[in-house]
């Protein structure tokens, strides 16, 4: 059990709330917003950047949040306001749950939570946009989930994650929370991580409890299992540890973060395919199956050449004992795993396990979801090859962005293009719409274009010359959105600069 640290100096993410305002009521916040108070604008600038449009948008959202809170709960509660951003992954796809590196950046779209201490242990949540029905539950040591797929489980997962970390719900009281978000949902931009982190940060801030940001990211990655995902920790790390102006090279076990600059004169444009990559249903099954295939590949690789060390659970652990480096690891994967899909009887024989044992262990995710054998069998060679070559591309991207040669944009873009091919051909996570978008982006002059996030829909991420970004957007609009009659929709394309991570606006 970990005791909460109460030292004020260690307040969570204090560095990010340098300009945080003291606790106030929604009524006072509305008053300050209507009078355009400088300290409020400074808090917004600190979180979102100094451009007047960004500050205006932030103030408008805060206004709606305060009004909603006042109408739903009370205008006179003593409230905190926290935010947590979504993220876009530049390179390093499906590597995180293998313990291997990623390179995302936090984005300016985020989830805002206004919260106050409840008089009892109840947590009540209301959504400004009306996308989600209100929910209420009790804070307790073990919080029973709502029905599977219920959005309220994301709030519960945040609270349960922190309670598990502390080992008890002692000293906590419930919360009243109003939530507002503008991260597109089911698009691969981590709206769910932004959501859970903002809820957890609200609980921390209301109770003035401390958590080191790296530890916070670890706790939040663990809490994801509450909603049945066997994901890695990229989304949580990016949302919590994001830096304005920098993307992040993130390594796992232990979690480490290295900020890196994008090539000068480039911009990141994200294009939404408008195919929903919903994490309930098929996309989740496909995601969990990739996780299982990687574990099976690790076991088969280890069985072929056992090391004296403990049996590896993750491809990162298998790699660590293969001291000869990534190129050699790719060669060993190609030499050891056969291209034909693996069937359970063959796997059981190779791993000296009964089929039942295999189903109950390697074919079951950490969250207890049993992954049945796909009709065509498990694709181990392709999945393992993607993960290891993707790791090599992340390391190559880091080298390019650290050395920053004159042709850094072209070289980084080329690595993104190679990543996309591997995601499509070896990991099989693309879809026709993403393919169309990627080729539209290449035709429109992107240095690099690839799907981003889990795949099966969602967004592409594109590295483009900054001064040509508006023309790029128009060209992709003509090539993709207009022919699909999607061009009337809002939020098809975004220009994102790396944004700061989760933080506190009103403490
Ligand atoms: P998305 O679906 O893009 O939020 C998912 C995982 C990540 C990572 C990527 C693939 C969740 C919540 N997140 O991201 O951890 O594995 O896929 O790189 O499932």
PDB file of N, CA and C and ligand atoms in Angstrom, residues 87 89 91-98 102 154 186-193 224 227 229-236 252 277-279 283-284 287-288 291 386 390 423 427 429 450-459, ligand 1:
ATOM      1  N   UNK A  87      -3.780  12.801 -27.701  1.00  0.00           N
ATOM      2  CA  UNK A  87      -2.439  12.714 -28.273  1.00  0.00           C
ATOM      3  C   UNK A  87      -2.519  12.193 -29.695  1.00  0.00           C
ATOM      4  N   UNK A  89      -0.008   9.918 -32.271  1.00  0.00           N
ATOM      5  CA  UNK A  89       1.250   9.174 -32.302  1.00  0.00           C
ATOM      6  C   UNK A  89       1.928   9.377 -33.651  1.00  0.00           C
ATOM      7  N   UNK A  91       5.047   8.024 -34.594  1.00  0.00           N
ATOM      8  CA  UNK A  91       5.638   6.749 -35.054  1.00  0.00           C
ATOM      9  C   UNK A  91       5.814   5.848 -33.827  1.00  0.00           C
ATOM     10  N   UNK A  92       5.749   4.519 -34.071  1.00  0.00           N
ATOM     11  CA  UNK A  92       5.842   3.560 -32.965  1.00  0.00           C
ATOM     12  C   UNK A  92       4.453   3.050 -32.648  1.00  0.00           C
ATOM     13  N   UNK A  93       3.884   2.272 -33.609  1.00  0.00           N
ATOM     14  CA  UNK A  93       2.487   1.830 -33.441  1.00  0.00           C
ATOM     15  C   UNK A  93       2.431   0.388 -32.962  1.00  0.00           C
ATOM     16  N   UNK A  94       1.610   0.158 -31.945  1.00  0.00           N
ATOM     17  CA  UNK A  94       1.439  -1.173 -31.347  1.00  0.00           C
ATOM     18  C   UNK A  94       2.759  -1.701 -30.785  1.00  0.00           C
ATOM     19  N   UNK A  95       3.606  -0.807 -30.385  1.00  0.00           N
ATOM     20  CA  UNK A  95       4.853  -1.232 -29.720  1.00  0.00           C
ATOM     21  C   UNK A  95       4.713  -1.107 -28.201  1.00  0.00           C
ATOM     22  N   UNK A  96       3.851  -0.208 -27.728  1.00  0.00           N
ATOM     23  CA  UNK A  96       3.851   0.088 -26.279  1.00  0.00           C
ATOM     24  C   UNK A  96       3.523  -1.124 -25.424  1.00  0.00           C
ATOM     25  N   UNK A  97       2.520  -1.919 -25.835  1.00  0.00           N
ATOM     26  CA  UNK A  97       2.177  -3.076 -24.992  1.00  0.00           C
ATOM     27  C   UNK A  97       3.198  -4.205 -25.139  1.00  0.00           C
ATOM     28  N   UNK A  98       4.155  -4.021 -26.021  1.00  0.00           N
ATOM     29  CA  UNK A  98       5.289  -4.942 -26.085  1.00  0.00           C
ATOM     30  C   UNK A  98       6.470  -4.410 -25.290  1.00  0.00           C
ATOM     31  N   UNK A 102       7.720   4.442 -28.315  1.00  0.00           N
ATOM     32  CA  UNK A 102       6.749   5.159 -29.156  1.00  0.00           C
ATOM     33  C   UNK A 102       7.190   6.620 -29.252  1.00  0.00           C
ATOM     34  N   UNK A 154     -15.218   4.596 -17.602  1.00  0.00           N
ATOM     35  CA  UNK A 154     -13.940   5.330 -17.721  1.00  0.00           C
ATOM     36  C   UNK A 154     -13.699   6.180 -16.472  1.00  0.00           C
ATOM     37  N   UNK A 186     -13.283   8.027 -30.674  1.00  0.00           N
ATOM     38  CA  UNK A 186     -13.058   6.835 -31.522  1.00  0.00           C
ATOM     39  C   UNK A 186     -12.292   7.179 -32.791  1.00  0.00           C
ATOM     40  N   UNK A 187     -11.284   8.021 -32.653  1.00  0.00           N
ATOM     41  CA  UNK A 187     -10.539   8.466 -33.827  1.00  0.00           C
ATOM     42  C   UNK A 187      -9.057   8.161 -33.701  1.00  0.00           C
ATOM     43  N   UNK A 188      -8.650   7.477 -32.641  1.00  0.00           N
ATOM     44  CA  UNK A 188      -7.226   7.181 -32.460  1.00  0.00           C
ATOM     45  C   UNK A 188      -6.461   8.349 -31.871  1.00  0.00           C
ATOM     46  N   UNK A 189      -7.187   9.327 -31.291  1.00  0.00           N
ATOM     47  CA  UNK A 189      -6.507  10.479 -30.678  1.00  0.00           C
ATOM     48  C   UNK A 189      -6.625  10.430 -29.148  1.00  0.00           C
ATOM     49  N   UNK A 190      -6.962   9.269 -28.640  1.00  0.00           N
ATOM     50  CA  UNK A 190      -6.943   9.031 -27.190  1.00  0.00           C
ATOM     51  C   UNK A 190      -7.905   9.900 -26.396  1.00  0.00           C
ATOM     52  N   UNK A 191      -9.116   9.997 -26.890  1.00  0.00           N
ATOM     53  CA  UNK A 191     -10.103  10.722 -26.094  1.00  0.00           C
ATOM     54  C   UNK A 191     -10.317  10.008 -24.755  1.00  0.00           C
ATOM     55  N   UNK A 192     -10.226   8.682 -24.755  1.00  0.00           N
ATOM     56  CA  UNK A 192     -10.502   7.952 -23.508  1.00  0.00           C
ATOM     57  C   UNK A 192      -9.404   8.187 -22.474  1.00  0.00           C
ATOM     58  N   UNK A 193      -8.147   8.238 -22.906  1.00  0.00           N
ATOM     59  CA  UNK A 193      -7.068   8.512 -21.935  1.00  0.00           C
ATOM     60  C   UNK A 193      -7.217   9.932 -21.395  1.00  0.00           C
ATOM     61  N   UNK A 224      -6.418   1.335 -16.967  1.00  0.00           N
ATOM     62  CA  UNK A 224      -7.093   1.075 -18.234  1.00  0.00           C
ATOM     63  C   UNK A 224      -7.661  -0.334 -18.285  1.00  0.00           C
ATOM     64  N   UNK A 227     -11.427  -1.161 -17.952  1.00  0.00           N
ATOM     65  CA  UNK A 227     -12.392  -1.125 -19.062  1.00  0.00           C
ATOM     66  C   UNK A 227     -12.091  -2.205 -20.105  1.00  0.00           C
ATOM     67  N   UNK A 229      -9.298  -3.139 -21.594  1.00  0.00           N
ATOM     68  CA  UNK A 229      -8.265  -2.990 -22.609  1.00  0.00           C
ATOM     69  C   UNK A 229      -6.953  -3.560 -22.090  1.00  0.00           C
ATOM     70  N   UNK A 230      -6.230  -4.219 -22.988  1.00  0.00           N
ATOM     71  CA  UNK A 230      -4.909  -4.717 -22.613  1.00  0.00           C
ATOM     72  C   UNK A 230      -3.869  -3.808 -23.261  1.00  0.00           C
ATOM     73  N   UNK A 231      -4.118  -2.483 -23.200  1.00  0.00           N
ATOM     74  CA  UNK A 231      -3.263  -1.554 -23.943  1.00  0.00           C
ATOM     75  C   UNK A 231      -1.960  -1.287 -23.198  1.00  0.00           C
ATOM     76  N   UNK A 232      -1.032  -0.635 -23.895  1.00  0.00           N
ATOM     77  CA  UNK A 232       0.230  -0.251 -23.272  1.00  0.00           C
ATOM     78  C   UNK A 232       0.042   1.102 -22.604  1.00  0.00           C
ATOM     79  N   UNK A 233       1.110   1.798 -22.317  1.00  0.00           N
ATOM     80  CA  UNK A 233       0.966   3.033 -21.560  1.00  0.00           C
ATOM     81  C   UNK A 233       1.187   4.304 -22.358  1.00  0.00           C
ATOM     82  N   UNK A 234       1.192   4.193 -23.700  1.00  0.00           N
ATOM     83  CA  UNK A 234       1.531   5.385 -24.491  1.00  0.00           C
ATOM     84  C   UNK A 234       0.570   6.554 -24.257  1.00  0.00           C
ATOM     85  N   UNK A 235      -0.719   6.287 -24.298  1.00  0.00           N
ATOM     86  CA  UNK A 235      -1.695   7.376 -24.282  1.00  0.00           C
ATOM     87  C   UNK A 235      -1.612   8.156 -22.980  1.00  0.00           C
ATOM     88  N   UNK A 236      -1.517   7.400 -21.888  1.00  0.00           N
ATOM     89  CA  UNK A 236      -1.479   8.040 -20.574  1.00  0.00           C
ATOM     90  C   UNK A 236      -0.184   8.854 -20.425  1.00  0.00           C
ATOM     91  N   UNK A 252       9.433   2.327 -21.999  1.00  0.00           N
ATOM     92  CA  UNK A 252       8.642   1.733 -20.906  1.00  0.00           C
ATOM     93  C   UNK A 252       9.491   0.805 -20.046  1.00  0.00           C
ATOM     94  N   UNK A 277     -13.139   4.025 -35.076  1.00  0.00           N
ATOM     95  CA  UNK A 277     -12.372   2.889 -34.563  1.00  0.00           C
ATOM     96  C   UNK A 277     -12.808   2.677 -33.127  1.00  0.00           C
ATOM     97  N   UNK A 278     -14.081   2.323 -32.938  1.00  0.00           N
ATOM     98  CA  UNK A 278     -14.632   2.246 -31.580  1.00  0.00           C
ATOM     99  C   UNK A 278     -13.962   1.138 -30.791  1.00  0.00           C
ATOM    100  N   UNK A 279     -13.662   1.431 -29.528  1.00  0.00           N
ATOM    101  CA  UNK A 279     -12.963   0.468 -28.699  1.00  0.00           C
ATOM    102  C   UNK A 279     -13.910  -0.537 -28.049  1.00  0.00           C
ATOM    103  N   UNK A 283     -13.164  -3.594 -33.127  1.00  0.00           N
ATOM    104  CA  UNK A 283     -11.824  -3.012 -33.040  1.00  0.00           C
ATOM    105  C   UNK A 283     -11.127  -3.466 -31.754  1.00  0.00           C
ATOM    106  N   UNK A 284     -11.915  -3.630 -30.688  1.00  0.00           N
ATOM    107  CA  UNK A 284     -11.294  -4.085 -29.445  1.00  0.00           C
ATOM    108  C   UNK A 284     -10.845  -5.546 -29.557  1.00  0.00           C
ATOM    109  N   UNK A 287      -7.739  -5.528 -31.575  1.00  0.00           N
ATOM    110  CA  UNK A 287      -6.622  -5.001 -30.779  1.00  0.00           C
ATOM    111  C   UNK A 287      -6.116  -6.082 -29.819  1.00  0.00           C
ATOM    112  N   UNK A 288      -7.045  -6.679 -29.066  1.00  0.00           N
ATOM    113  CA  UNK A 288      -6.642  -7.689 -28.087  1.00  0.00           C
ATOM    114  C   UNK A 288      -5.988  -8.891 -28.771  1.00  0.00           C
ATOM    115  N   UNK A 291      -2.418  -8.192 -29.324  1.00  0.00           N
ATOM    116  CA  UNK A 291      -1.676  -8.333 -28.062  1.00  0.00           C
ATOM    117  C   UNK A 291      -1.343  -9.809 -27.830  1.00  0.00           C
ATOM    118  N   UNK A 386       6.606  -6.727 -37.523  1.00  0.00           N
ATOM    119  CA  UNK A 386       6.190  -5.319 -37.453  1.00  0.00           C
ATOM    120  C   UNK A 386       6.732  -4.667 -36.178  1.00  0.00           C
ATOM    121  N   UNK A 390       9.324  -1.726 -36.349  1.00  0.00           N
ATOM    122  CA  UNK A 390       8.771  -0.435 -35.908  1.00  0.00           C
ATOM    123  C   UNK A 390       9.671   0.149 -34.811  1.00  0.00           C
ATOM    124  N   UNK A 423       2.428  -1.296 -40.836  1.00  0.00           N
ATOM    125  CA  UNK A 423       1.129  -1.377 -40.142  1.00  0.00           C
ATOM    126  C   UNK A 423       0.096  -2.045 -41.038  1.00  0.00           C
ATOM    127  N   UNK A 427       0.943  -5.793 -39.851  1.00  0.00           N
ATOM    128  CA  UNK A 427       0.077  -5.755 -38.669  1.00  0.00           C
ATOM    129  C   UNK A 427      -1.408  -5.793 -39.028  1.00  0.00           C
ATOM    130  N   UNK A 429      -3.720  -3.525 -39.838  1.00  0.00           N
ATOM    131  CA  UNK A 429      -4.614  -2.659 -39.064  1.00  0.00           C
ATOM    132  C   UNK A 429      -5.118  -1.474 -39.892  1.00  0.00           C
ATOM    133  N   UNK A 450       0.849   8.432 -42.507  1.00  0.00           N
ATOM    134  CA  UNK A 450       0.590   7.085 -41.984  1.00  0.00           C
ATOM    135  C   UNK A 450      -0.664   7.080 -41.114  1.00  0.00           C
ATOM    136  N   UNK A 451      -1.215   5.881 -40.933  1.00  0.00           N
ATOM    137  CA  UNK A 451      -2.319   5.777 -39.973  1.00  0.00           C
ATOM    138  C   UNK A 451      -1.746   6.012 -38.584  1.00  0.00           C
ATOM    139  N   UNK A 452      -2.576   6.433 -37.660  1.00  0.00           N
ATOM    140  CA  UNK A 452      -2.077   6.657 -36.309  1.00  0.00           C
ATOM    141  C   UNK A 452      -3.035   6.044 -35.294  1.00  0.00           C
ATOM    142  N   UNK A 453      -2.475   5.531 -34.196  1.00  0.00           N
ATOM    143  CA  UNK A 453      -3.307   4.897 -33.171  1.00  0.00           C
ATOM    144  C   UNK A 453      -3.520   3.427 -33.481  1.00  0.00           C
ATOM    145  N   UNK A 454      -4.577   2.881 -32.914  1.00  0.00           N
ATOM    146  CA  UNK A 454      -4.797   1.441 -33.026  1.00  0.00           C
ATOM    147  C   UNK A 454      -5.085   0.995 -34.453  1.00  0.00           C
ATOM    148  N   UNK A 455      -5.629   1.896 -35.296  1.00  0.00           N
ATOM    149  CA  UNK A 455      -5.958   1.536 -36.677  1.00  0.00           C
ATOM    150  C   UNK A 455      -7.413   1.121 -36.808  1.00  0.00           C
ATOM    151  N   UNK A 456      -7.737   0.423 -37.903  1.00  0.00           N
ATOM    152  CA  UNK A 456      -9.103  -0.037 -38.207  1.00  0.00           C
ATOM    153  C   UNK A 456     -10.054   1.163 -38.369  1.00  0.00           C
ATOM    154  N   UNK A 457      -9.529   2.290 -38.786  1.00  0.00           N
ATOM    155  CA  UNK A 457     -10.316   3.522 -38.875  1.00  0.00           C
ATOM    156  C   UNK A 457      -9.568   4.614 -38.129  1.00  0.00           C
ATOM    157  N   UNK A 458     -10.279   5.673 -37.772  1.00  0.00           N
ATOM    158  CA  UNK A 458      -9.616   6.764 -37.058  1.00  0.00           C
ATOM    159  C   UNK A 458      -8.838   7.660 -38.004  1.00  0.00           C
ATOM    160  N   UNK A 459      -7.681   8.101 -37.583  1.00  0.00           N
ATOM    161  CA  UNK A 459      -6.985   9.184 -38.294  1.00  0.00           C
ATOM    162  C   UNK A 459      -5.685   8.754 -38.962  1.00  0.00           C
TER     163      UNK A 459
HETATM  164  P1  LIG B   1      -5.794   4.412 -29.644  1.00  0.00           P
HETATM  165  O1  LIG B   1      -6.835   3.443 -29.974  1.00  0.00           O
HETATM  166  O2  LIG B   1      -5.258   5.092 -30.790  1.00  0.00           O
HETATM  167  O3  LIG B   1      -6.200   5.358 -28.571  1.00  0.00           O
HETATM  168  C1  LIG B   1      -4.363   2.229 -28.855  1.00  0.00           C
HETATM  169  C2  LIG B   1      -3.822   1.984 -27.450  1.00  0.00           C
HETATM  170  C3  LIG B   1      -2.383   2.483 -27.308  1.00  0.00           C
HETATM  171  C4  LIG B   1      -1.514   1.896 -28.400  1.00  0.00           C
HETATM  172  C5  LIG B   1      -2.160   2.189 -29.765  1.00  0.00           C
HETATM  173  C6  LIG B   1      -1.407   1.560 -30.913  1.00  0.00           C
HETATM  174  C7  LIG B   1      -5.797   2.137 -26.039  1.00  0.00           C
HETATM  175  C8  LIG B   1      -6.556   2.910 -25.043  1.00  0.00           C
HETATM  176  N1  LIG B   1      -4.655   2.662 -26.490  1.00  0.00           N
HETATM  177  O4  LIG B   1      -4.490   3.611 -29.035  1.00  0.00           O
HETATM  178  O5  LIG B   1      -1.880   2.131 -26.042  1.00  0.00           O
HETATM  179  O6  LIG B   1      -1.304   0.521 -28.212  1.00  0.00           O
HETATM  180  O7  LIG B   1      -3.493   1.680 -29.824  1.00  0.00           O
HETATM  181  O8  LIG B   1      -0.125   2.060 -31.012  1.00  0.00           O
HETATM  182  O9  LIG B   1      -6.200   1.054 -26.397  1.00  0.00           O
END
